Amino acid sequence: MPVAAGLAFGLLLSPIGPALADPKPTLRQAKAKLEKLNDKADKVVEQFNTANERYKKAKSSYTKLNDSYKRKLATVADLRAEVIGMAVNSYKLGTDLTSLPGLIGTDNPEALLTALTLTGQLSKERAEKLAAFDRENRGLKAERDKAEEALEVADKERDGVEKERAEILKLIAQQKKLLRRLGAYNPGNPNSVGIKYSGPASGNAAAVLRFAYAQVGKPYIYGGTGPRGYDCSGLTQAAWRAGGVSLPRTTWQQWAWGANRRVDLNDLQPGDLIFTSSLGHVVIYAGNGDIVHAPQTGDVVKVVKLSSYGGPIVGVVRP
């Protein structure tokens, strides 16, 4: 997960200036500072990811409903034109419909349908069909309007978090500068072919871990979903997709998705998702005490011992 947001608040409370001014800052000091910032950063980055996912879903829902509304609107218009055309032809042939010219110009389709039906110019079946289309069209418009409101709300939420994201990016740049100065920054290789997984996983979990291990060495990227880099939940989502399971995008969403799939930490199996740092981070258990994850800014997808990972564990989900 991102160093992102945490940097926002952490560095405001503990400016990075003095550290940079220190002629001999140690790697240990920098790492301690980085760990503190990570906890806060992860939460803000996940907040941004969650808001962005809500926006994408709201936009997709609105687009589908709006397209459907337009198609049905066109269908209703075609039917109405056909019905009116039939009535006009009958009128020209002398059929008794003295009020037709006024009816055609009416803004009330129901009145037109009723009048045409009563005067024999429109079959009951066709009248009912057109009336049904009109009703469905009005209902669809109401749905579309609600979806548009949801889209506006999601857009505002995303805009609000976007301001924090801009600050996060500035702070990440500062952190990278510090890590480079200390020789501790690992840019990773977006084209890394990773390492081979030879652990005890089987079935879907084996496919998940083969994919995750193939990403080892790729850079941690705030908001990354691959293939050139990942954040923590971007990696778990992509890895489990390789195992045939569609996970939501963010750690919070993945934890909620796994509400009925939670298992005890003592019952860990390869492929399980371990959530840490108040749901700010997620890793994949690889078996034999190992985990694979995308740690933080300035680092790469890597395999480490679970025992060496310091994040407080929230719980475990088995997809």
PDB file of C-alpha atoms in Angstrom:
ATOM      1  CA  MET A   1       0.000   0.000   0.000  1.00  0.00           C
ATOM      2  CA  PRO A   2       1.028   3.515  -0.567  1.00  0.00           C
ATOM      3  CA  VAL A   3       3.318   5.584   1.449  1.00  0.00           C
ATOM      4  CA  ALA A   4       1.152   8.184   0.069  1.00  0.00           C
ATOM      5  CA  ALA A   5      -1.241   9.600   2.389  1.00  0.00           C
ATOM      6  CA  GLY A   6       0.607   8.799   5.494  1.00  0.00           C
ATOM      7  CA  LEU A   7       3.252  11.057   4.214  1.00  0.00           C
ATOM      8  CA  ALA A   8       0.660  13.723   4.071  1.00  0.00           C
ATOM      9  CA  PHE A   9      -0.016  13.888   7.764  1.00  0.00           C
ATOM     10  CA  GLY A  10       3.190  12.358   9.081  1.00  0.00           C
ATOM     11  CA  LEU A  11       5.435  14.794   7.341  1.00  0.00           C
ATOM     12  CA  LEU A  12       3.282  17.730   8.305  1.00  0.00           C
ATOM     13  CA  LEU A  13       3.673  16.761  11.938  1.00  0.00           C
ATOM     14  CA  SER A  14       7.306  15.790  11.498  1.00  0.00           C
ATOM     15  CA  PRO A  15       8.747  17.796   8.602  1.00  0.00           C
ATOM     16  CA  ILE A  16      11.249  16.116   6.383  1.00  0.00           C
ATOM     17  CA  GLY A  17      13.411  19.233   6.145  1.00  0.00           C
ATOM     18  CA  PRO A  18      15.528  18.629   9.260  1.00  0.00           C
ATOM     19  CA  ALA A  19      16.166  15.026   8.196  1.00  0.00           C
ATOM     20  CA  LEU A  20      17.461  16.186   4.854  1.00  0.00           C
ATOM     21  CA  ALA A  21      19.573  18.794   6.577  1.00  0.00           C
ATOM     22  CA  ASP A  22      21.150  16.138   8.799  1.00  0.00           C
ATOM     23  CA  PRO A  23      24.578  15.497   7.294  1.00  0.00           C
ATOM     24  CA  LYS A  24      24.571  11.836   8.397  1.00  0.00           C
ATOM     25  CA  PRO A  25      21.016  10.475   8.636  1.00  0.00           C
ATOM     26  CA  THR A  26      21.085   6.731   9.161  1.00  0.00           C
ATOM     27  CA  LEU A  27      19.208   4.102   7.191  1.00  0.00           C
ATOM     28  CA  ARG A  28      17.675   2.886  10.426  1.00  0.00           C
ATOM     29  CA  GLN A  29      16.271   6.347  11.192  1.00  0.00           C
ATOM     30  CA  ALA A  30      14.871   6.677   7.702  1.00  0.00           C
ATOM     31  CA  LYS A  31      13.237   3.252   7.851  1.00  0.00           C
ATOM     32  CA  ALA A  32      11.698   4.005  11.247  1.00  0.00           C
ATOM     33  CA  LYS A  33      10.271   7.224   9.865  1.00  0.00           C
ATOM     34  CA  LEU A  34       9.072   5.437   6.746  1.00  0.00           C
ATOM     35  CA  GLU A  35       7.269   2.756   8.767  1.00  0.00           C
ATOM     36  CA  LYS A  36       5.453   5.428  10.777  1.00  0.00           C
ATOM     37  CA  LEU A  37       4.382   7.214   7.639  1.00  0.00           C
ATOM     38  CA  ASN A  38       3.282   4.022   5.927  1.00  0.00           C
ATOM     39  CA  ASP A  39       0.456   3.275   8.359  1.00  0.00           C
ATOM     40  CA  LYS A  40      -1.087   6.692   7.756  1.00  0.00           C
ATOM     41  CA  ALA A  41      -0.257   6.648   4.064  1.00  0.00           C
ATOM     42  CA  ASP A  42      -1.955   3.325   3.426  1.00  0.00           C
ATOM     43  CA  LYS A  43      -5.263   4.527   4.824  1.00  0.00           C
ATOM     44  CA  VAL A  44      -5.399   7.660   2.671  1.00  0.00           C
ATOM     45  CA  VAL A  45      -4.383   5.820  -0.473  1.00  0.00           C
ATOM     46  CA  GLU A  46      -7.049   3.180   0.115  1.00  0.00           C
ATOM     47  CA  GLN A  47      -9.516   6.005   0.693  1.00  0.00           C
ATOM     48  CA  PHE A  48      -8.638   7.404  -2.708  1.00  0.00           C
ATOM     49  CA  ASN A  49      -8.803   3.975  -4.379  1.00  0.00           C
ATOM     50  CA  THR A  50     -12.211   3.302  -2.804  1.00  0.00           C
ATOM     51  CA  ALA A  51     -13.588   6.670  -3.897  1.00  0.00           C
ATOM     52  CA  ASN A  52     -12.258   6.087  -7.398  1.00  0.00           C
ATOM     53  CA  GLU A  53     -13.885   2.640  -7.564  1.00  0.00           C
ATOM     54  CA  ARG A  54     -17.232   4.086  -6.451  1.00  0.00           C
ATOM     55  CA  TYR A  55     -16.967   6.711  -9.153  1.00  0.00           C
ATOM     56  CA  LYS A  56     -16.195   4.134 -11.870  1.00  0.00           C
ATOM     57  CA  LYS A  57     -19.155   1.968 -10.811  1.00  0.00           C
ATOM     58  CA  ALA A  58     -21.502   4.954 -10.651  1.00  0.00           C
ATOM     59  CA  LYS A  59     -20.347   6.126 -14.073  1.00  0.00           C
ATOM     60  CA  SER A  60     -20.780   2.650 -15.561  1.00  0.00           C
ATOM     61  CA  SER A  61     -24.294   2.360 -14.109  1.00  0.00           C
ATOM     62  CA  TYR A  62     -25.287   5.801 -15.399  1.00  0.00           C
ATOM     63  CA  THR A  63     -23.851   5.137 -18.873  1.00  0.00           C
ATOM     64  CA  LYS A  64     -25.737   1.844 -19.227  1.00  0.00           C
ATOM     65  CA  LEU A  65     -29.035   3.321 -18.049  1.00  0.00           C
ATOM     66  CA  ASN A  66     -28.631   6.413 -20.194  1.00  0.00           C
ATOM     67  CA  ASP A  67     -27.849   4.335 -23.293  1.00  0.00           C
ATOM     68  CA  SER A  68     -30.848   2.106 -22.595  1.00  0.00           C
ATOM     69  CA  TYR A  69     -33.055   5.153 -22.067  1.00  0.00           C
ATOM     70  CA  LYS A  70     -31.962   6.654 -25.389  1.00  0.00           C
ATOM     71  CA  ARG A  71     -32.609   3.398 -27.247  1.00  0.00           C
ATOM     72  CA  LYS A  72     -36.068   2.972 -25.762  1.00  0.00           C
ATOM     73  CA  LEU A  73     -36.862   6.628 -26.318  1.00  0.00           C
ATOM     74  CA  ALA A  74     -36.079   6.135 -29.993  1.00  0.00           C
ATOM     75  CA  THR A  75     -38.267   3.014 -30.092  1.00  0.00           C
ATOM     76  CA  VAL A  76     -41.208   4.857 -28.543  1.00  0.00           C
ATOM     77  CA  ALA A  77     -40.738   7.728 -30.984  1.00  0.00           C
ATOM     78  CA  ASP A  78     -40.742   5.315 -33.943  1.00  0.00           C
ATOM     79  CA  LEU A  79     -43.885   3.568 -32.704  1.00  0.00           C
ATOM     80  CA  ARG A  80     -45.659   6.833 -32.101  1.00  0.00           C
ATOM     81  CA  ALA A  81     -44.711   8.062 -35.572  1.00  0.00           C
ATOM     82  CA  GLU A  82     -46.010   4.822 -37.065  1.00  0.00           C
ATOM     83  CA  VAL A  83     -49.289   5.108 -35.160  1.00  0.00           C
ATOM     84  CA  ILE A  84     -49.778   8.726 -36.142  1.00  0.00           C
ATOM     85  CA  GLY A  85     -48.885   7.910 -39.755  1.00  0.00           C
ATOM     86  CA  MET A  86     -51.582   5.259 -39.853  1.00  0.00           C
ATOM     87  CA  ALA A  87     -54.102   7.690 -38.436  1.00  0.00           C
ATOM     88  CA  VAL A  88     -53.130  10.416 -40.889  1.00  0.00           C
ATOM     89  CA  ASN A  89     -53.550   8.028 -43.812  1.00  0.00           C
ATOM     90  CA  SER A  90     -56.987   7.051 -42.573  1.00  0.00           C
ATOM     91  CA  TYR A  91     -57.873  10.721 -42.177  1.00  0.00           C
ATOM     92  CA  LYS A  92     -56.800  11.464 -45.775  1.00  0.00           C
ATOM     93  CA  LEU A  93     -58.958   8.626 -47.011  1.00  0.00           C
ATOM     94  CA  GLY A  94     -61.962  10.267 -45.432  1.00  0.00           C
ATOM     95  CA  THR A  95     -62.325   8.284 -42.242  1.00  0.00           C
ATOM     96  CA  ASP A  96     -64.373  10.170 -39.675  1.00  0.00           C
ATOM     97  CA  LEU A  97     -61.789  11.675 -37.386  1.00  0.00           C
ATOM     98  CA  THR A  98     -62.532  15.386 -37.365  1.00  0.00           C
ATOM     99  CA  SER A  99     -60.307  16.169 -34.420  1.00  0.00           C
ATOM    100  CA  LEU A 100     -57.190  14.415 -35.757  1.00  0.00           C
ATOM    101  CA  PRO A 101     -55.162  17.535 -36.666  1.00  0.00           C
ATOM    102  CA  GLY A 102     -55.522  18.852 -33.120  1.00  0.00           C
ATOM    103  CA  LEU A 103     -54.769  15.467 -31.570  1.00  0.00           C
ATOM    104  CA  ILE A 104     -51.537  14.953 -33.508  1.00  0.00           C
ATOM    105  CA  GLY A 105     -50.144  18.158 -32.058  1.00  0.00           C
ATOM    106  CA  THR A 106     -51.025  17.249 -28.480  1.00  0.00           C
ATOM    107  CA  ASP A 107     -48.353  16.952 -25.791  1.00  0.00           C
ATOM    108  CA  ASN A 108     -50.383  14.227 -24.129  1.00  0.00           C
ATOM    109  CA  PRO A 109     -49.601  10.845 -25.707  1.00  0.00           C
ATOM    110  CA  GLU A 110     -52.186   9.068 -23.563  1.00  0.00           C
ATOM    111  CA  ALA A 111     -54.933  11.393 -24.875  1.00  0.00           C
ATOM    112  CA  LEU A 112     -53.809  10.707 -28.451  1.00  0.00           C
ATOM    113  CA  LEU A 113     -53.801   6.948 -27.924  1.00  0.00           C
ATOM    114  CA  THR A 114     -57.220   6.983 -26.288  1.00  0.00           C
ATOM    115  CA  ALA A 115     -58.759   9.137 -29.016  1.00  0.00           C
ATOM    116  CA  LEU A 116     -57.266   7.056 -31.818  1.00  0.00           C
ATOM    117  CA  THR A 117     -58.444   3.832 -30.229  1.00  0.00           C
ATOM    118  CA  LEU A 118     -61.990   5.153 -29.705  1.00  0.00           C
ATOM    119  CA  THR A 119     -62.223   6.309 -33.315  1.00  0.00           C
ATOM    120  CA  GLY A 120     -61.058   2.961 -34.647  1.00  0.00           C
ATOM    121  CA  GLN A 121     -57.827   4.324 -36.074  1.00  0.00           C
ATOM    122  CA  LEU A 122     -55.627   2.237 -33.768  1.00  0.00           C
ATOM    123  CA  SER A 123     -56.005  -1.351 -32.689  1.00  0.00           C
ATOM    124  CA  LYS A 124     -56.326  -1.962 -28.984  1.00  0.00           C
ATOM    125  CA  GLU A 125     -53.241  -4.181 -29.081  1.00  0.00           C
ATOM    126  CA  ARG A 126     -51.075  -1.506 -30.723  1.00  0.00           C
ATOM    127  CA  ALA A 127     -52.407   1.167 -28.377  1.00  0.00           C
ATOM    128  CA  GLU A 128     -51.562  -0.961 -25.339  1.00  0.00           C
ATOM    129  CA  LYS A 129     -48.105  -1.702 -26.691  1.00  0.00           C
ATOM    130  CA  LEU A 130     -47.303   1.938 -27.245  1.00  0.00           C
ATOM    131  CA  ALA A 131     -48.726   2.918 -23.872  1.00  0.00           C
ATOM    132  CA  ALA A 132     -46.585   0.232 -22.210  1.00  0.00           C
ATOM    133  CA  PHE A 133     -43.490   1.557 -23.973  1.00  0.00           C
ATOM    134  CA  ASP A 134     -44.325   5.062 -22.805  1.00  0.00           C
ATOM    135  CA  ARG A 135     -44.685   3.906 -19.193  1.00  0.00           C
ATOM    136  CA  GLU A 136     -41.461   1.901 -19.321  1.00  0.00           C
ATOM    137  CA  ASN A 137     -39.669   4.841 -20.850  1.00  0.00           C
ATOM    138  CA  ARG A 138     -40.779   7.159 -18.052  1.00  0.00           C
ATOM    139  CA  GLY A 139     -39.665   4.590 -15.437  1.00  0.00           C
ATOM    140  CA  LEU A 140     -36.303   4.196 -17.114  1.00  0.00           C
ATOM    141  CA  LYS A 141     -35.828   7.945 -17.195  1.00  0.00           C
ATOM    142  CA  ALA A 142     -36.435   8.065 -13.426  1.00  0.00           C
ATOM    143  CA  GLU A 143     -33.793   5.342 -12.935  1.00  0.00           C
ATOM    144  CA  ARG A 144     -31.386   7.182 -15.197  1.00  0.00           C
ATOM    145  CA  ASP A 145     -31.912  10.414 -13.254  1.00  0.00           C
ATOM    146  CA  LYS A 146     -31.163   8.627  -9.950  1.00  0.00           C
ATOM    147  CA  ALA A 147     -28.005   7.136 -11.449  1.00  0.00           C
ATOM    148  CA  GLU A 148     -26.991  10.606 -12.585  1.00  0.00           C
ATOM    149  CA  GLU A 149     -27.392  11.891  -9.021  1.00  0.00           C
ATOM    150  CA  ALA A 150     -25.270   8.998  -7.704  1.00  0.00           C
ATOM    151  CA  LEU A 151     -22.623   9.816 -10.303  1.00  0.00           C
ATOM    152  CA  GLU A 152     -22.526  13.456  -9.167  1.00  0.00           C
ATOM    153  CA  VAL A 153     -22.094  12.382  -5.526  1.00  0.00           C
ATOM    154  CA  ALA A 154     -19.315   9.933  -6.441  1.00  0.00           C
ATOM    155  CA  ASP A 155     -17.613  12.573  -8.558  1.00  0.00           C
ATOM    156  CA  LYS A 156     -17.610  15.044  -5.656  1.00  0.00           C
ATOM    157  CA  GLU A 157     -16.236  12.377  -3.312  1.00  0.00           C
ATOM    158  CA  ARG A 158     -13.459  11.589  -5.767  1.00  0.00           C
ATOM    159  CA  ASP A 159     -12.652  15.281  -6.202  1.00  0.00           C
ATOM    160  CA  GLY A 160     -12.378  15.642  -2.421  1.00  0.00           C
ATOM    161  CA  VAL A 161      -9.882  12.794  -2.148  1.00  0.00           C
ATOM    162  CA  GLU A 162      -8.047  13.983  -5.254  1.00  0.00           C
ATOM    163  CA  LYS A 163      -6.830  17.020  -3.285  1.00  0.00           C
ATOM    164  CA  GLU A 164      -5.262  14.699  -0.724  1.00  0.00           C
ATOM    165  CA  ARG A 165      -3.782  12.630  -3.526  1.00  0.00           C
ATOM    166  CA  ALA A 166      -2.034  15.685  -4.956  1.00  0.00           C
ATOM    167  CA  GLU A 167      -0.447  16.342  -1.569  1.00  0.00           C
ATOM    168  CA  ILE A 168       0.465  12.666  -1.266  1.00  0.00           C
ATOM    169  CA  LEU A 169       2.326  12.736  -4.572  1.00  0.00           C
ATOM    170  CA  LYS A 170       4.430  15.694  -3.413  1.00  0.00           C
ATOM    171  CA  LEU A 171       5.308  13.942  -0.197  1.00  0.00           C
ATOM    172  CA  ILE A 172       6.133  10.687  -1.985  1.00  0.00           C
ATOM    173  CA  ALA A 173       8.591  12.625  -4.131  1.00  0.00           C
ATOM    174  CA  GLN A 174      10.263  13.962  -0.997  1.00  0.00           C
ATOM    175  CA  GLN A 175      10.428  10.507   0.531  1.00  0.00           C
ATOM    176  CA  LYS A 176      11.971   9.061  -2.630  1.00  0.00           C
ATOM    177  CA  LYS A 177      14.579  11.828  -2.524  1.00  0.00           C
ATOM    178  CA  LEU A 178      15.486  10.914   1.042  1.00  0.00           C
ATOM    179  CA  LEU A 179      15.646   7.192   0.263  1.00  0.00           C
ATOM    180  CA  ARG A 180      17.861   7.824  -2.762  1.00  0.00           C
ATOM    181  CA  ARG A 181      20.187   9.953  -0.668  1.00  0.00           C
ATOM    182  CA  LEU A 182      20.488   7.077   1.757  1.00  0.00           C
ATOM    183  CA  GLY A 183      20.944   4.543  -1.016  1.00  0.00           C
ATOM    184  CA  ALA A 184      17.784   2.766   0.126  1.00  0.00           C
ATOM    185  CA  TYR A 185      15.502   3.498  -2.804  1.00  0.00           C
ATOM    186  CA  ASN A 186      14.668   0.523  -5.036  1.00  0.00           C
ATOM    187  CA  PRO A 187      13.044   1.649  -8.317  1.00  0.00           C
ATOM    188  CA  GLY A 188      12.323  -1.946  -9.316  1.00  0.00           C
ATOM    189  CA  ASN A 189      12.056  -3.264 -12.838  1.00  0.00           C
ATOM    190  CA  PRO A 190       8.665  -2.967 -14.585  1.00  0.00           C
ATOM    191  CA  ASN A 191       9.759  -5.788 -16.913  1.00  0.00           C
ATOM    192  CA  SER A 192      10.861  -8.153 -14.165  1.00  0.00           C
ATOM    193  CA  VAL A 193       9.978 -11.806 -14.815  1.00  0.00           C
ATOM    194  CA  GLY A 194       9.983 -12.502 -11.084  1.00  0.00           C
ATOM    195  CA  ILE A 195      10.902 -15.818  -9.501  1.00  0.00           C
ATOM    196  CA  LYS A 196       9.483 -19.315  -9.632  1.00  0.00           C
ATOM    197  CA  TYR A 197       7.020 -20.426  -6.969  1.00  0.00           C
ATOM    198  CA  SER A 198       7.832 -23.869  -5.566  1.00  0.00           C
ATOM    199  CA  GLY A 199       5.821 -23.803  -2.351  1.00  0.00           C
ATOM    200  CA  PRO A 200       3.085 -26.128  -1.074  1.00  0.00           C
ATOM    201  CA  ALA A 201       0.067 -24.408  -2.705  1.00  0.00           C
ATOM    202  CA  SER A 202      -2.307 -26.422  -4.890  1.00  0.00           C
ATOM    203  CA  GLY A 203      -5.352 -25.763  -7.067  1.00  0.00           C
ATOM    204  CA  ASN A 204      -6.394 -22.145  -7.496  1.00  0.00           C
ATOM    205  CA  ALA A 205      -3.952 -20.988  -4.826  1.00  0.00           C
ATOM    206  CA  ALA A 206      -1.031 -22.396  -6.838  1.00  0.00           C
ATOM    207  CA  ALA A 207      -2.070 -20.303  -9.859  1.00  0.00           C
ATOM    208  CA  VAL A 208      -2.376 -17.252  -7.587  1.00  0.00           C
ATOM    209  CA  LEU A 209       1.107 -17.671  -6.151  1.00  0.00           C
ATOM    210  CA  ARG A 210       2.730 -18.483  -9.478  1.00  0.00           C
ATOM    211  CA  PHE A 211       1.344 -15.177 -10.742  1.00  0.00           C
ATOM    212  CA  ALA A 212       2.365 -13.216  -7.631  1.00  0.00           C
ATOM    213  CA  TYR A 213       5.908 -14.631  -7.652  1.00  0.00           C
ATOM    214  CA  ALA A 214       6.221 -13.729 -11.340  1.00  0.00           C
ATOM    215  CA  GLN A 215       5.718 -10.065 -10.289  1.00  0.00           C
ATOM    216  CA  VAL A 216       8.592 -10.065  -7.788  1.00  0.00           C
ATOM    217  CA  GLY A 217      10.974  -7.214  -8.537  1.00  0.00           C
ATOM    218  CA  LYS A 218       8.341  -4.951 -10.099  1.00  0.00           C
ATOM    219  CA  PRO A 219       7.990  -1.555  -8.424  1.00  0.00           C
ATOM    220  CA  TYR A 220       5.429  -0.596  -5.854  1.00  0.00           C
ATOM    221  CA  ILE A 221       3.248   2.013  -7.573  1.00  0.00           C
ATOM    222  CA  TYR A 222       0.633   3.994  -5.690  1.00  0.00           C
ATOM    223  CA  GLY A 223      -2.685   2.961  -7.271  1.00  0.00           C
ATOM    224  CA  GLY A 224      -0.954   0.348  -9.441  1.00  0.00           C
ATOM    225  CA  THR A 225      -2.912  -2.625 -10.787  1.00  0.00           C
ATOM    226  CA  GLY A 226      -0.193  -4.005 -13.088  1.00  0.00           C
ATOM    227  CA  PRO A 227       1.331  -5.201 -15.167  1.00  0.00           C
ATOM    228  CA  ARG A 228       4.313  -2.820 -14.688  1.00  0.00           C
ATOM    229  CA  GLY A 229       3.796  -2.237 -10.983  1.00  0.00           C
ATOM    230  CA  TYR A 230       1.348  -2.669  -8.135  1.00  0.00           C
ATOM    231  CA  ASP A 231       0.116  -1.384  -4.841  1.00  0.00           C
ATOM    232  CA  CYS A 232      -0.781  -4.032  -2.253  1.00  0.00           C
ATOM    233  CA  SER A 233      -4.451  -4.570  -3.138  1.00  0.00           C
ATOM    234  CA  GLY A 234      -3.705  -4.200  -6.843  1.00  0.00           C
ATOM    235  CA  LEU A 235      -1.374  -7.199  -6.542  1.00  0.00           C
ATOM    236  CA  THR A 236      -3.827  -9.354  -4.572  1.00  0.00           C
ATOM    237  CA  GLN A 237      -6.618  -8.541  -7.025  1.00  0.00           C
ATOM    238  CA  ALA A 238      -4.485  -9.398 -10.075  1.00  0.00           C
ATOM    239  CA  ALA A 239      -3.077 -12.561  -8.483  1.00  0.00           C
ATOM    240  CA  TRP A 240      -6.464 -13.950  -7.506  1.00  0.00           C
ATOM    241  CA  ARG A 241      -7.837 -13.062 -10.931  1.00  0.00           C
ATOM    242  CA  ALA A 242      -5.192 -15.459 -12.254  1.00  0.00           C
ATOM    243  CA  GLY A 243      -6.706 -18.005  -9.880  1.00  0.00           C
ATOM    244  CA  GLY A 244     -10.188 -17.495 -11.287  1.00  0.00           C
ATOM    245  CA  VAL A 245     -11.584 -15.295  -8.493  1.00  0.00           C
ATOM    246  CA  SER A 246     -12.708 -11.694  -8.997  1.00  0.00           C
ATOM    247  CA  LEU A 247     -11.753  -9.607  -5.973  1.00  0.00           C
ATOM    248  CA  PRO A 248     -12.824  -5.980  -5.433  1.00  0.00           C
ATOM    249  CA  ARG A 249     -10.146  -3.332  -5.912  1.00  0.00           C
ATOM    250  CA  THR A 250      -9.245  -2.019  -2.467  1.00  0.00           C
ATOM    251  CA  THR A 251      -8.208  -3.591   0.848  1.00  0.00           C
ATOM    252  CA  TRP A 252     -11.383  -2.356   2.552  1.00  0.00           C
ATOM    253  CA  GLN A 253     -13.551  -3.779  -0.217  1.00  0.00           C
ATOM    254  CA  GLN A 254     -11.623  -7.057  -0.251  1.00  0.00           C
ATOM    255  CA  TRP A 255     -12.017  -7.401   3.526  1.00  0.00           C
ATOM    256  CA  ALA A 256     -15.768  -6.704   3.302  1.00  0.00           C
ATOM    257  CA  TRP A 257     -16.075  -9.105   0.350  1.00  0.00           C
ATOM    258  CA  GLY A 258     -14.486 -11.806   2.493  1.00  0.00           C
ATOM    259  CA  ALA A 259     -16.903 -11.401   5.416  1.00  0.00           C
ATOM    260  CA  ASN A 260     -18.050 -15.026   5.076  1.00  0.00           C
ATOM    261  CA  ARG A 261     -14.613 -16.320   4.107  1.00  0.00           C
ATOM    262  CA  ARG A 262     -12.576 -15.375   7.158  1.00  0.00           C
ATOM    263  CA  VAL A 263     -10.365 -17.954   8.805  1.00  0.00           C
ATOM    264  CA  ASP A 264      -8.247 -18.129  11.933  1.00  0.00           C
ATOM    265  CA  LEU A 265      -4.630 -17.011  11.697  1.00  0.00           C
ATOM    266  CA  ASN A 266      -3.609 -20.410  13.081  1.00  0.00           C
ATOM    267  CA  ASP A 267      -5.281 -22.070  10.086  1.00  0.00           C
ATOM    268  CA  LEU A 268      -3.287 -20.236   7.387  1.00  0.00           C
ATOM    269  CA  GLN A 269      -3.111 -21.860   3.967  1.00  0.00           C
ATOM    270  CA  PRO A 270      -1.247 -20.765   0.821  1.00  0.00           C
ATOM    271  CA  GLY A 271      -3.229 -18.169  -1.112  1.00  0.00           C
ATOM    272  CA  ASP A 272      -4.937 -16.712   1.977  1.00  0.00           C
ATOM    273  CA  LEU A 273      -5.071 -12.919   2.224  1.00  0.00           C
ATOM    274  CA  ILE A 274      -3.671 -11.450   5.433  1.00  0.00           C
ATOM    275  CA  PHE A 275      -4.951  -7.954   6.242  1.00  0.00           C
ATOM    276  CA  THR A 276      -2.824  -5.686   8.412  1.00  0.00           C
ATOM    277  CA  SER A 277      -2.387  -2.113   9.590  1.00  0.00           C
ATOM    278  CA  SER A 278      -6.077  -1.336  10.236  1.00  0.00           C
ATOM    279  CA  LEU A 279      -6.950  -2.663   6.748  1.00  0.00           C
ATOM    280  CA  GLY A 280      -4.337  -0.386   5.218  1.00  0.00           C
ATOM    281  CA  HIS A 281      -2.345  -3.288   3.797  1.00  0.00           C
ATOM    282  CA  VAL A 282      -2.903  -6.811   2.459  1.00  0.00           C
ATOM    283  CA  VAL A 283      -0.448  -9.619   1.675  1.00  0.00           C
ATOM    284  CA  ILE A 284      -0.713 -13.140   0.238  1.00  0.00           C
ATOM    285  CA  TYR A 285       0.396 -16.070   2.352  1.00  0.00           C
ATOM    286  CA  ALA A 286       2.691 -18.300   0.302  1.00  0.00           C
ATOM    287  CA  GLY A 287       3.226 -21.195   2.724  1.00  0.00           C
ATOM    288  CA  ASN A 288       6.274 -22.147   4.797  1.00  0.00           C
ATOM    289  CA  GLY A 289       5.933 -18.903   6.740  1.00  0.00           C
ATOM    290  CA  ASP A 290       6.429 -16.726   3.644  1.00  0.00           C
ATOM    291  CA  ILE A 291       4.302 -13.884   2.296  1.00  0.00           C
ATOM    292  CA  VAL A 292       4.428 -12.072  -1.041  1.00  0.00           C
ATOM    293  CA  HIS A 293       3.312  -8.446  -1.236  1.00  0.00           C
ATOM    294  CA  ALA A 294       3.818  -4.982  -2.674  1.00  0.00           C
ATOM    295  CA  PRO A 295       5.104  -3.118   0.399  1.00  0.00           C
ATOM    296  CA  GLN A 296       5.433   0.620  -0.093  1.00  0.00           C
ATOM    297  CA  THR A 297       6.825   3.486  -2.133  1.00  0.00           C
ATOM    298  CA  GLY A 298      10.517   3.018  -2.870  1.00  0.00           C
ATOM    299  CA  ASP A 299      10.255  -0.755  -2.701  1.00  0.00           C
ATOM    300  CA  VAL A 300       9.284  -3.674  -4.950  1.00  0.00           C
ATOM    301  CA  VAL A 301       7.029  -6.723  -4.947  1.00  0.00           C
ATOM    302  CA  LYS A 302       8.883  -9.177  -2.735  1.00  0.00           C
ATOM    303  CA  VAL A 303       8.756 -12.375  -0.734  1.00  0.00           C
ATOM    304  CA  VAL A 304       9.529 -12.095   2.984  1.00  0.00           C
ATOM    305  CA  LYS A 305       8.888 -14.062   6.151  1.00  0.00           C
ATOM    306  CA  LEU A 306       5.576 -13.291   7.832  1.00  0.00           C
ATOM    307  CA  SER A 307       7.446 -13.235  11.121  1.00  0.00           C
ATOM    308  CA  SER A 308       9.603 -10.359   9.852  1.00  0.00           C
ATOM    309  CA  TYR A 309       6.621  -8.271   8.778  1.00  0.00           C
ATOM    310  CA  GLY A 310       5.758  -5.824  11.519  1.00  0.00           C
ATOM    311  CA  GLY A 311       2.233  -4.721  10.581  1.00  0.00           C
ATOM    312  CA  PRO A 312      -0.451  -5.565  13.177  1.00  0.00           C
ATOM    313  CA  ILE A 313      -2.683  -8.297  11.731  1.00  0.00           C
ATOM    314  CA  VAL A 314      -6.427  -7.594  11.441  1.00  0.00           C
ATOM    315  CA  GLY A 315      -7.516 -10.961  10.041  1.00  0.00           C
ATOM    316  CA  VAL A 316      -7.347 -13.533   7.262  1.00  0.00           C
ATOM    317  CA  VAL A 317      -9.611 -14.148   4.271  1.00  0.00           C
ATOM    318  CA  ARG A 318      -9.618 -17.296   2.143  1.00  0.00           C
ATOM    319  CA  PRO A 319     -11.022 -16.435  -1.332  1.00  0.00           C
TER     320      PRO A 319
END
